[in-house]
Amino acid sequence: MKVLVMPANQILEVKKGTLLIEALQQENVFVDSPCGGNHTCGKCKVLVAKGNDQKVTKDEELLLSKEEVMRGMRLACSFVIDQDITVFVRDNRKKNKWMLKDSVKPSMPIDEELYIAIDIGTTTVEFHIIESKTKRVVAKHRFYNPQITYGADVIARITYCITHKEGQGVLHDCLFDSLNKEIETCCKKYGILSRQIVKAAVVCNTTMSYLVQQADVCELAKAPFIVRKKGDCHYTGKELGLTVCPDASVYMTPIIGGHVGSDAFACLVATKVDQQEGNYLIVDVGTNGEILLSAKGALYACSTAAGPAFEGAGLSCGMRADSGAITKAVVKDDQIVVNVVDHVEAAGISGSGIIDVLAAMLKLQVMDDSGYIKEDVYGENGYWVAGKAYVTRNDVRQIQLAKGAIYAGIECLLRKAGIYKEEIDGIYLAGAFGSNINVRNAMVLGLLPNVDVRKVDNVGNAAIAGAKELLLNSSIRQAYLEKKGQIQHVELADTPQFRETFINSLNFRSILF
C-alpha cells in the first residue's frame, strides 16, 4: 500500500493492515500522540483526503466531533491502511531555534578540543558545546525529543516497549538518529567538526537513561522501582553511538534512585543547596516530577508521576508553547485576558497557560475550590477562554491530579525531614515549565507551598548547568559522587501517608486571593 503524506509530498510504502500511526512513526513523520496510541487523548488527528472509506471507530466517535468526521478527519491510532491513501499531517511543532551564547570564529583551529553537555528530557533534548581551554559555551541547541510521537510521558513510552517486541530499539534509534543529526547540523552551522568533541556528559531522567544505555526499561514499570543501571558510567563515543570523536569519553551521570534520575542529581550540583545553611527545595515540574530537599544537613529525594498535563498534553485544548498557544492569562475588568504565542487566534493552552487560566477562573468565581466549573458558564464544549481554546471539567481534574501528586511529594519530604513549610528558606524551580509559570498562581492552585514568593527562584535548565560542572570539574564530580550516597531516596509508593496527603492536596486555594 502507498501512503502519500502531505504537505511534505512524502510517499510511504506499507503493508496492508498497518495502523496509520505506526506507518508515520516508522518513517519519522511527526504526529502528536501524548497517550502513545492508546486511543485516549484524541491528539493524533489527521485528514485522510483519499481512501477514507472505513467506518468511524467507537474511539473516533468519542474523540472527534461530527464536523471533523464530515471533513475527513481521522485518528491515526485507529485508522487501518487497507488501500492507497493520501493523508495531510500537520506538524505544529516550532522549528528548532538556534540559541547562540558566543559566536564561534570561522578561523578556529581544527585541532581545538570541544566538550558537549547533553540533557535528554522526555519532551526536549538540549545540548551545549564548550571550548575545552576557555570553558566558553560556543553553541547551544534545543529540539523536541522525537520519542514524543510514541507517548508524551515516560509511562507511555515504557508501555510502548512492553507492548512492542522491538519497541525499545525503536525508541533508542529514533532518539540517537535525531540527536546525531542535530549535533552535526549545529557543528556545521558554526564551522566546527563533530569529531573535535572529545568529552561529553549526559543527564537524563531514569527512563531516558535506560533507553540511552539500552537497559531493560521493563524494570521501571512497577513499584518497587529497583534501578540496576544507575549511571556513573563511562563509554566511548563509538560505544554509545554518538556522532562525536569515536574515542571521546562519554560520562553518564548517576541516577539517584527509582525515577529520580541523573537530571535531578545534576540539579543538585548546579544549585548546591547542600552547601547552604537552611532548608531548600528543588522542584522540577514535568511529566516526571522530581523533588529534592536539603534540610538540617540531610538530603532527600522523590519523584511523582505528574503525567503530561503540565506539558499541555492530555488536555482538550492542551498544546505545547507553539504558535497559537495561550502561555499567560490575567483577569482585567472581570474578563480573562490572554497572551498568545505569535499574537494569533488562540488555538490551545500551554502548560504554563493552564496554571494562569485556572487561577483566573478561581478569581472570577466561575470555578470553586473543588475544581467544579459552574453550570451557568459551562457551554457545549466547556468553559470558553479565548479563540478556540476552552477548558473542560475533565481538564481541571487532570491538572488537580498532577499538581496534587507534586504537592503531596513535597509534603512527604518535609515530613520525612521533620520540618514545616514555614521553615522553607528557598525553593528552586527547575526545568522549562518551572521557569515559565506564575509562582503566585502555582501557590493558589496548590502546586507549590504557600511561602513568600521572594523565596522562589526560577533556575531554568539546572540539569544541563550541573552537567557542565560535572564535565568541566573533576573535583566537583568526585565530591558529589561521594555526596550521592548520602541522599535518602523516598519511594512514595511505599510511604503510608502519601495517599492521604495526595487526596488532601487535590483542592485549590482561592482563599489566597
Coordinates of C-alpha atoms in Angstrom, one line a residue:
M1 CA 0.0 0.0 0.0
K2 CA 1.1 3.6 -0.7
V3 CA 0.6 6.4 1.7
L4 CA 1.1 9.9 0.3
V5 CA 1.9 12.3 3.2
M6 CA 1.0 15.9 2.6
P7 CA 2.1 18.7 2.6
A8 CA 5.6 17.1 2.7
N9 CA 4.8 15.2 -0.5
Q10 CA 6.4 12.1 1.0
I11 CA 5.4 8.6 -0.2
L12 CA 5.5 5.7 2.3
E13 CA 5.3 2.0 1.3
V14 CA 3.5 -0.1 4.0
K15 CA 1.9 -3.4 4.4
K16 CA -1.9 -3.7 4.2
G17 CA -3.4 -3.7 7.7
T18 CA -0.8 -1.4 9.1
L19 CA -2.1 1.2 11.6
L20 CA -1.6 4.7 10.1
I21 CA 0.2 6.0 13.3
E22 CA 2.7 3.1 13.1
A23 CA 3.4 3.8 9.4
L24 CA 4.0 7.5 10.2
Q25 CA 6.2 6.7 13.2
Q26 CA 8.4 4.2 11.2
E27 CA 9.2 7.0 8.7
N28 CA 9.8 9.6 11.4
V29 CA 6.7 11.6 10.3
F30 CA 5.7 13.6 13.4
V31 CA 2.2 13.1 14.7
D32 CA 1.2 14.2 18.2
S33 CA 0.3 11.2 20.3
P34 CA 0.5 12.0 24.1
C35 CA -1.2 8.8 25.0
G36 CA 1.2 6.7 23.0
G37 CA -1.5 5.4 20.6
N38 CA -3.8 4.1 23.3
H39 CA -7.0 5.8 21.9
T40 CA -7.5 8.1 24.8
C41 CA -6.1 11.6 24.0
G42 CA -7.6 12.3 20.5
K43 CA -4.5 14.4 19.6
C44 CA -3.3 12.3 16.6
K45 CA -5.9 13.9 14.3
V46 CA -5.0 13.7 10.6
L47 CA -7.0 14.5 7.4
V48 CA -7.4 11.4 5.2
A49 CA -8.2 13.0 1.8
K50 CA -8.2 9.8 -0.3
G51 CA -9.0 6.3 0.7
N52 CA -11.2 7.4 3.7
D53 CA -13.8 4.6 3.2
Q54 CA -13.6 3.0 6.6
K55 CA -16.3 3.2 9.2
V56 CA -15.5 5.5 12.0
T57 CA -14.5 3.6 15.1
K58 CA -16.0 3.9 18.6
D59 CA -12.9 5.7 19.8
E60 CA -13.2 8.2 17.0
E61 CA -16.9 8.8 17.7
L62 CA -15.9 9.8 21.2
L63 CA -12.9 11.9 20.4
L64 CA -13.9 13.5 17.1
S65 CA -16.7 16.0 16.5
K66 CA -19.3 15.3 13.8
E67 CA -18.0 18.3 11.9
E68 CA -14.4 16.8 12.0
V69 CA -15.7 13.4 10.7
M70 CA -17.6 15.2 7.9
R71 CA -14.3 16.9 6.9
G72 CA -12.4 13.6 6.7
M73 CA -10.5 13.8 10.0
R74 CA -9.4 10.5 11.5
L75 CA -7.3 9.4 14.4
A76 CA -4.0 7.9 13.2
C77 CA -4.0 5.4 16.1
S78 CA -7.4 4.0 14.9
F79 CA -7.1 4.1 11.1
V80 CA -6.0 0.9 9.4
I81 CA -4.5 1.2 6.0
D82 CA -6.3 -1.1 3.6
Q83 CA -5.8 0.8 0.3
D84 CA -3.6 3.6 -1.1
I85 CA -4.4 6.8 0.8
T86 CA -3.5 10.5 0.9
V87 CA -3.1 12.0 4.4
F88 CA -2.5 15.5 5.5
V89 CA -0.4 15.7 8.7
R90 CA 0.1 18.9 10.5
D91 CA 3.4 19.3 12.3
N92 CA 2.6 22.0 14.8
R93 CA 6.0 22.0 16.5
K94 CA 8.0 25.2 16.2
K95 CA 11.1 24.8 14.1
N96 CA 14.2 24.4 16.2
K97 CA 15.8 27.7 17.0
W98 CA 19.5 28.2 17.4
M99 CA 20.4 29.7 20.8
L100 CA 23.9 31.1 20.5
K101 CA 25.6 32.5 23.5
D102 CA 29.0 33.2 22.0
S103 CA 29.9 33.0 18.3
V104 CA 32.5 30.6 17.0
K105 CA 35.2 32.2 14.9
P106 CA 35.4 30.6 11.4
S107 CA 39.2 30.6 11.8
M108 CA 39.1 28.3 14.9
P109 CA 41.8 25.7 14.5
I110 CA 40.7 22.2 13.6
D111 CA 42.6 20.6 16.5
E112 CA 40.8 22.6 19.1
E113 CA 39.2 20.2 21.6
L114 CA 35.5 20.6 22.4
Y115 CA 33.2 19.2 25.1
I116 CA 29.4 18.6 25.0
A117 CA 26.9 18.5 27.8
I118 CA 23.6 16.8 26.9
D119 CA 20.3 16.9 28.7
I120 CA 17.9 14.3 27.4
G121 CA 14.4 15.1 28.7
T122 CA 11.1 13.4 28.0
T123 CA 9.9 16.4 25.9
T124 CA 13.0 18.2 24.8
V125 CA 16.7 17.5 24.3
E126 CA 19.2 20.2 24.9
F127 CA 23.0 20.3 24.4
H128 CA 25.8 22.9 24.9
I129 CA 29.1 22.7 23.0
I130 CA 32.0 24.1 25.1
E131 CA 35.6 25.0 24.4
S132 CA 37.9 22.9 26.5
K133 CA 40.5 25.6 27.2
T134 CA 38.4 28.6 27.8
K135 CA 35.3 26.7 29.1
R136 CA 33.3 29.1 26.9
V137 CA 29.9 27.8 25.6
V138 CA 30.2 28.2 21.8
A139 CA 26.8 26.8 20.8
K140 CA 23.5 25.8 22.4
H141 CA 20.6 24.0 20.9
R142 CA 17.3 22.6 21.9
F143 CA 14.9 20.3 20.0
Y144 CA 11.9 18.1 20.6
N145 CA 12.6 14.6 21.7
P146 CA 11.3 12.6 18.7
Q147 CA 10.0 9.9 21.0
I148 CA 7.1 12.2 21.7
T149 CA 5.2 10.5 18.9
Y150 CA 5.3 7.3 20.9
G151 CA 3.8 8.9 24.0
A152 CA 4.1 12.2 25.9
D153 CA 5.3 10.7 29.2
V154 CA 7.7 8.0 30.4
I155 CA 4.9 5.7 31.4
A156 CA 3.5 5.7 27.8
R157 CA 7.0 5.0 26.4
I158 CA 7.7 2.2 28.9
T159 CA 4.3 0.8 27.9
Y160 CA 5.2 1.0 24.2
C161 CA 8.4 -1.0 24.9
I162 CA 6.4 -3.6 26.8
T163 CA 3.7 -4.0 24.1
H164 CA 6.1 -3.9 21.1
K165 CA 8.7 -6.5 20.7
E166 CA 11.2 -4.1 19.1
G167 CA 9.9 -1.1 21.0
Q168 CA 12.9 -0.3 23.0
G169 CA 15.2 -0.4 19.9
V170 CA 12.8 1.8 18.0
L171 CA 12.8 4.5 20.8
H172 CA 16.6 4.3 21.2
D173 CA 17.3 4.6 17.5
C174 CA 14.9 7.4 16.8
L175 CA 16.4 9.4 19.6
F176 CA 20.0 8.9 18.5
D177 CA 19.2 9.4 14.8
S178 CA 17.7 12.8 15.7
L179 CA 20.4 13.7 18.3
N180 CA 23.3 12.9 16.0
K181 CA 21.7 14.8 13.1
E182 CA 21.2 17.9 15.4
I183 CA 24.8 17.8 16.6
E184 CA 26.1 17.5 13.0
T185 CA 23.9 20.4 11.9
C186 CA 24.9 22.6 14.8
C187 CA 28.6 21.9 14.2
K188 CA 28.3 22.7 10.5
K189 CA 26.5 25.9 11.3
Y190 CA 29.3 27.2 13.5
G191 CA 32.3 25.9 11.4
I192 CA 33.4 23.1 13.7
L193 CA 33.6 19.4 13.3
S194 CA 31.8 16.8 15.5
R195 CA 35.0 14.8 15.8
Q196 CA 36.5 17.7 17.7
I197 CA 34.2 16.8 20.6
V198 CA 36.4 14.6 22.8
K199 CA 34.4 14.6 26.1
A200 CA 30.7 14.5 26.9
A201 CA 28.4 14.4 29.9
V202 CA 24.8 13.1 29.6
V203 CA 22.0 13.7 32.1
C204 CA 18.5 12.2 31.8
N205 CA 15.6 11.0 33.8
T206 CA 15.7 7.4 34.7
T207 CA 13.7 6.1 31.8
M208 CA 15.7 8.1 29.2
S209 CA 18.9 6.9 30.9
Y210 CA 17.8 3.3 30.4
L211 CA 16.9 3.9 26.8
V212 CA 20.3 5.6 26.1
Q213 CA 22.2 2.7 27.7
Q214 CA 19.9 0.1 26.1
A215 CA 19.0 -1.3 29.5
D216 CA 15.6 -3.1 30.0
V217 CA 13.1 -0.4 30.8
C218 CA 10.5 -3.0 31.8
E219 CA 12.3 -2.9 35.2
L220 CA 10.8 0.6 35.7
A221 CA 7.2 -0.4 35.0
K222 CA 6.0 -1.2 38.6
A223 CA 7.0 -0.5 42.1
P224 CA 9.3 -1.1 43.8
F225 CA 11.5 0.6 41.2
I226 CA 14.8 -1.2 41.6
V227 CA 17.2 0.6 39.4
R228 CA 20.1 -1.6 38.3
K229 CA 21.6 0.7 35.6
K230 CA 22.5 3.6 38.0
G231 CA 24.8 5.6 35.8
D232 CA 28.1 6.9 36.8
C233 CA 29.3 5.0 33.8
H234 CA 31.9 5.9 31.1
Y235 CA 31.5 5.0 27.4
T236 CA 33.4 5.9 24.3
G237 CA 31.5 7.9 21.7
K238 CA 31.5 4.9 19.4
E239 CA 30.1 2.6 22.2
L240 CA 27.2 4.9 22.9
G241 CA 26.6 5.7 19.2
L242 CA 27.2 9.4 19.4
T243 CA 28.4 11.3 16.4
V244 CA 31.4 12.7 18.2
C245 CA 35.1 11.6 18.3
P246 CA 34.9 7.8 18.3
D247 CA 37.2 7.7 21.3
A248 CA 35.5 10.5 23.1
S249 CA 34.9 9.9 26.8
V250 CA 31.1 10.0 27.5
Y251 CA 30.1 10.3 31.1
M252 CA 26.6 9.1 32.1
T253 CA 25.8 10.8 35.3
P254 CA 24.4 8.8 38.2
I255 CA 20.7 8.1 38.9
I256 CA 19.7 8.9 42.5
G257 CA 17.2 6.1 42.7
G258 CA 13.8 4.9 41.3
H259 CA 12.5 7.6 38.9
V260 CA 14.7 10.3 40.4
G261 CA 17.2 10.5 37.6
S262 CA 20.6 11.9 36.8
D263 CA 19.0 15.1 35.8
A264 CA 17.9 15.6 39.4
F265 CA 21.5 14.8 40.5
A266 CA 22.8 17.5 38.1
C267 CA 20.2 20.0 39.5
L268 CA 21.7 19.4 43.0
V269 CA 25.2 20.1 41.6
A270 CA 24.1 23.3 39.9
T271 CA 22.1 24.8 42.8
K272 CA 24.5 23.5 45.6
V273 CA 21.6 23.6 48.1
D274 CA 23.6 21.0 50.2
Q275 CA 26.2 23.7 50.8
Q276 CA 23.7 26.3 52.1
E277 CA 22.5 26.8 55.6
G278 CA 18.8 26.3 55.9
N279 CA 16.1 24.2 54.3
Y280 CA 15.9 24.3 50.5
L281 CA 13.7 22.5 47.9
I282 CA 14.5 21.8 44.3
V283 CA 11.3 21.1 42.3
D284 CA 11.5 20.0 38.7
V285 CA 7.8 20.1 37.5
G286 CA 7.4 18.0 34.4
T287 CA 5.9 14.7 33.2
N288 CA 8.1 13.1 35.8
G289 CA 8.2 15.5 38.8
E290 CA 11.4 15.2 40.7
I291 CA 11.8 16.8 44.1
L292 CA 14.9 17.2 46.3
L293 CA 15.1 18.6 49.8
S294 CA 18.1 19.8 51.7
A295 CA 17.1 20.1 55.4
K296 CA 19.0 20.0 58.7
G297 CA 22.1 18.9 56.9
A298 CA 20.4 15.9 55.3
L299 CA 19.3 15.3 51.6
Y300 CA 16.1 13.7 50.5
A301 CA 14.7 12.9 47.0
C302 CA 11.5 11.6 45.5
S303 CA 9.6 11.5 42.2
T304 CA 6.0 11.8 41.4
A305 CA 4.1 10.7 38.3
A306 CA 2.6 14.1 37.4
G307 CA 1.8 13.0 33.8
P308 CA 1.9 15.1 30.7
A309 CA -0.8 17.7 31.8
F310 CA 1.8 20.3 32.6
E311 CA 3.2 20.0 29.1
G312 CA -0.3 20.7 27.7
A313 CA -0.8 17.1 26.7
G314 CA -3.8 15.2 27.7
L315 CA -6.0 18.4 27.9
S316 CA -8.8 19.0 25.5
C317 CA -7.2 22.1 24.1
G318 CA -3.7 21.5 25.5
M319 CA -0.7 22.1 23.4
R320 CA 3.0 23.0 23.7
A321 CA 4.1 26.6 23.7
D322 CA 3.9 26.8 19.9
S323 CA 2.1 29.3 17.6
G324 CA -1.4 29.9 18.9
A325 CA -0.8 28.7 22.4
I326 CA -2.0 30.6 25.4
T327 CA 1.0 31.0 27.7
K328 CA -0.2 33.6 30.2
A329 CA -3.5 34.8 31.4
V330 CA -4.7 37.6 33.8
V331 CA -8.1 39.0 35.0
K332 CA -8.9 42.5 33.8
D333 CA -12.3 44.1 34.1
D334 CA -13.8 40.7 35.1
Q335 CA -12.5 39.1 31.9
I336 CA -9.7 36.7 31.2
V337 CA -7.0 38.4 29.0
V338 CA -4.5 36.1 27.5
N339 CA -1.1 36.2 25.9
V340 CA -0.8 34.0 22.7
V341 CA 2.4 32.9 21.0
D342 CA 2.8 34.8 17.7
H343 CA -0.2 37.0 18.6
V344 CA -2.6 34.9 16.5
E345 CA -6.0 33.5 17.4
A346 CA -5.8 31.2 20.4
A347 CA -5.7 27.6 19.3
G348 CA -5.0 25.9 22.6
I349 CA -3.4 26.3 26.1
S350 CA 0.2 25.5 27.1
G351 CA 1.3 24.1 30.5
S352 CA 2.1 27.5 32.0
G353 CA -1.0 28.9 30.4
I354 CA -3.3 26.5 32.1
I355 CA -1.9 27.5 35.5
D356 CA -2.9 31.1 34.9
V357 CA -6.2 30.2 33.3
L358 CA -7.4 28.1 36.2
A359 CA -6.2 30.7 38.7
A360 CA -8.2 33.3 36.7
M361 CA -11.3 31.1 36.8
L362 CA -11.0 30.8 40.6
K363 CA -10.6 34.6 40.9
L364 CA -13.7 35.1 38.7
Q365 CA -15.5 32.5 40.8
V366 CA -16.7 30.6 37.8
M367 CA -14.9 27.6 39.4
D368 CA -14.9 26.6 43.1
D369 CA -12.1 25.3 45.2
S370 CA -13.1 21.7 44.4
G371 CA -12.5 22.3 40.7
Y372 CA -16.1 22.3 39.7
I373 CA -16.9 24.7 36.8
K374 CA -20.4 26.2 37.4
E375 CA -23.3 25.3 35.2
D376 CA -24.2 28.8 34.1
V377 CA -20.8 29.3 32.4
Y378 CA -20.3 25.8 31.1
G379 CA -21.0 25.5 27.4
E380 CA -21.3 22.6 24.9
N381 CA -17.5 22.1 24.9
G382 CA -16.6 23.5 28.3
Y383 CA -15.6 26.9 29.7
W384 CA -14.6 29.2 26.8
V385 CA -11.3 31.1 27.4
A386 CA -10.3 32.7 24.2
G387 CA -10.3 32.0 20.4
K388 CA -10.8 28.2 20.0
A389 CA -9.5 27.4 23.5
Y390 CA -11.7 26.1 26.2
V391 CA -11.4 24.1 29.5
T392 CA -13.4 21.1 30.4
R393 CA -14.1 19.7 33.8
N394 CA -12.0 16.7 32.9
D395 CA -9.1 19.1 32.1
V396 CA -9.4 20.5 35.6
R397 CA -9.3 17.0 37.1
Q398 CA -6.1 16.2 35.1
I399 CA -4.4 19.3 36.5
Q400 CA -5.6 18.5 40.0
L401 CA -4.2 15.0 39.8
A402 CA -0.8 16.3 38.5
K403 CA -0.5 19.2 41.0
G404 CA -1.8 17.0 43.8
A405 CA 1.0 14.5 43.2
I406 CA 3.7 17.2 43.1
Y407 CA 2.5 18.8 46.3
A408 CA 2.0 15.5 48.1
G409 CA 5.6 14.6 47.2
I410 CA 6.8 17.9 48.7
E411 CA 4.8 17.3 51.9
C412 CA 6.1 13.8 52.3
L413 CA 9.7 15.0 52.0
L414 CA 9.0 17.8 54.5
R415 CA 7.6 15.3 57.0
K416 CA 10.5 12.9 56.4
A417 CA 12.9 15.7 57.3
G418 CA 10.7 16.8 60.3
I419 CA 10.1 20.4 59.1
Y420 CA 7.1 22.6 58.3
K421 CA 6.6 24.6 55.1
E422 CA 7.1 27.8 57.2
E423 CA 10.7 26.7 57.7
I424 CA 11.5 26.5 54.0
D425 CA 14.2 29.1 53.2
G426 CA 14.1 28.8 49.5
I427 CA 12.5 26.9 46.5
Y428 CA 14.4 26.4 43.3
L429 CA 12.1 25.8 40.3
A430 CA 13.9 23.9 37.6
G431 CA 13.1 22.9 34.0
A432 CA 11.3 24.7 31.2
F433 CA 7.9 24.5 32.9
G434 CA 9.1 25.8 36.2
S435 CA 10.9 28.7 34.6
N436 CA 7.7 30.0 32.9
I437 CA 4.9 29.6 35.5
N438 CA 3.4 32.4 37.6
V439 CA 4.6 31.4 41.0
R440 CA 1.8 33.1 42.9
N441 CA -0.8 31.3 40.7
A442 CA 1.0 28.0 41.3
M443 CA 0.5 28.5 45.0
V444 CA -3.1 29.4 44.5
L445 CA -3.7 26.1 42.7
G446 CA -1.8 24.2 45.4
L447 CA 1.1 23.1 43.2
L448 CA 3.7 24.8 45.5
P449 CA 3.7 25.5 49.2
N450 CA 2.3 28.9 50.2
V451 CA 5.5 30.8 51.1
D452 CA 6.9 34.2 50.4
V453 CA 7.2 34.4 46.6
R454 CA 10.6 36.1 47.1
K455 CA 11.9 32.7 48.4
V456 CA 11.2 31.1 45.0
D457 CA 13.9 31.2 42.3
N458 CA 13.4 30.1 38.7
V459 CA 16.7 28.5 37.8
G460 CA 15.9 27.3 34.2
N461 CA 17.6 24.2 33.0
A462 CA 19.6 23.5 36.1
A463 CA 20.2 19.9 34.8
I464 CA 22.4 21.0 32.0
A465 CA 24.1 23.6 34.1
G466 CA 25.0 20.8 36.5
A467 CA 26.1 18.5 33.6
K468 CA 28.6 21.2 32.5
E469 CA 30.0 21.4 36.0
L470 CA 30.5 17.7 36.2
L471 CA 32.0 17.7 32.7
L472 CA 34.5 20.6 33.4
N473 CA 35.5 20.0 37.0
S474 CA 36.6 16.5 38.1
S475 CA 37.0 17.6 41.8
I476 CA 33.3 18.7 41.8
R477 CA 32.3 15.4 40.2
Q478 CA 34.2 13.4 42.8
A479 CA 32.8 15.4 45.7
Y480 CA 29.2 15.0 44.5
L481 CA 29.7 11.3 43.8
E482 CA 30.6 10.9 47.5
K483 CA 27.6 13.1 48.4
K484 CA 25.2 10.9 46.3
G485 CA 25.4 8.1 48.9
Q486 CA 24.0 10.4 51.5
I487 CA 20.8 11.2 49.5
Q488 CA 17.8 9.4 51.0
H489 CA 15.6 8.2 48.2
V490 CA 12.0 8.2 49.4
E491 CA 9.8 5.8 47.4
L492 CA 6.3 7.5 47.7
A493 CA 4.6 4.2 46.7
D494 CA 5.9 2.8 50.0
T495 CA 5.1 5.9 52.1
P496 CA 1.9 5.3 54.1
Q497 CA 0.9 8.9 54.3
F498 CA 1.3 9.7 50.6
R499 CA -2.2 8.6 49.5
E500 CA -3.9 10.6 52.2
T501 CA -1.7 13.6 51.6
F502 CA -2.4 13.3 47.8
I503 CA -6.2 13.3 48.3
N504 CA -6.0 16.3 50.6
S505 CA -3.9 18.1 48.0
L506 CA -6.4 18.0 45.2
N507 CA -8.5 21.1 46.1
F508 CA -7.4 24.6 45.0
R509 CA -6.8 27.5 47.4
S510 CA -8.7 30.5 46.1
I511 CA -8.6 31.9 49.6
L512 CA -5.0 33.1 48.8
F513 CA -6.5 35.8 46.6

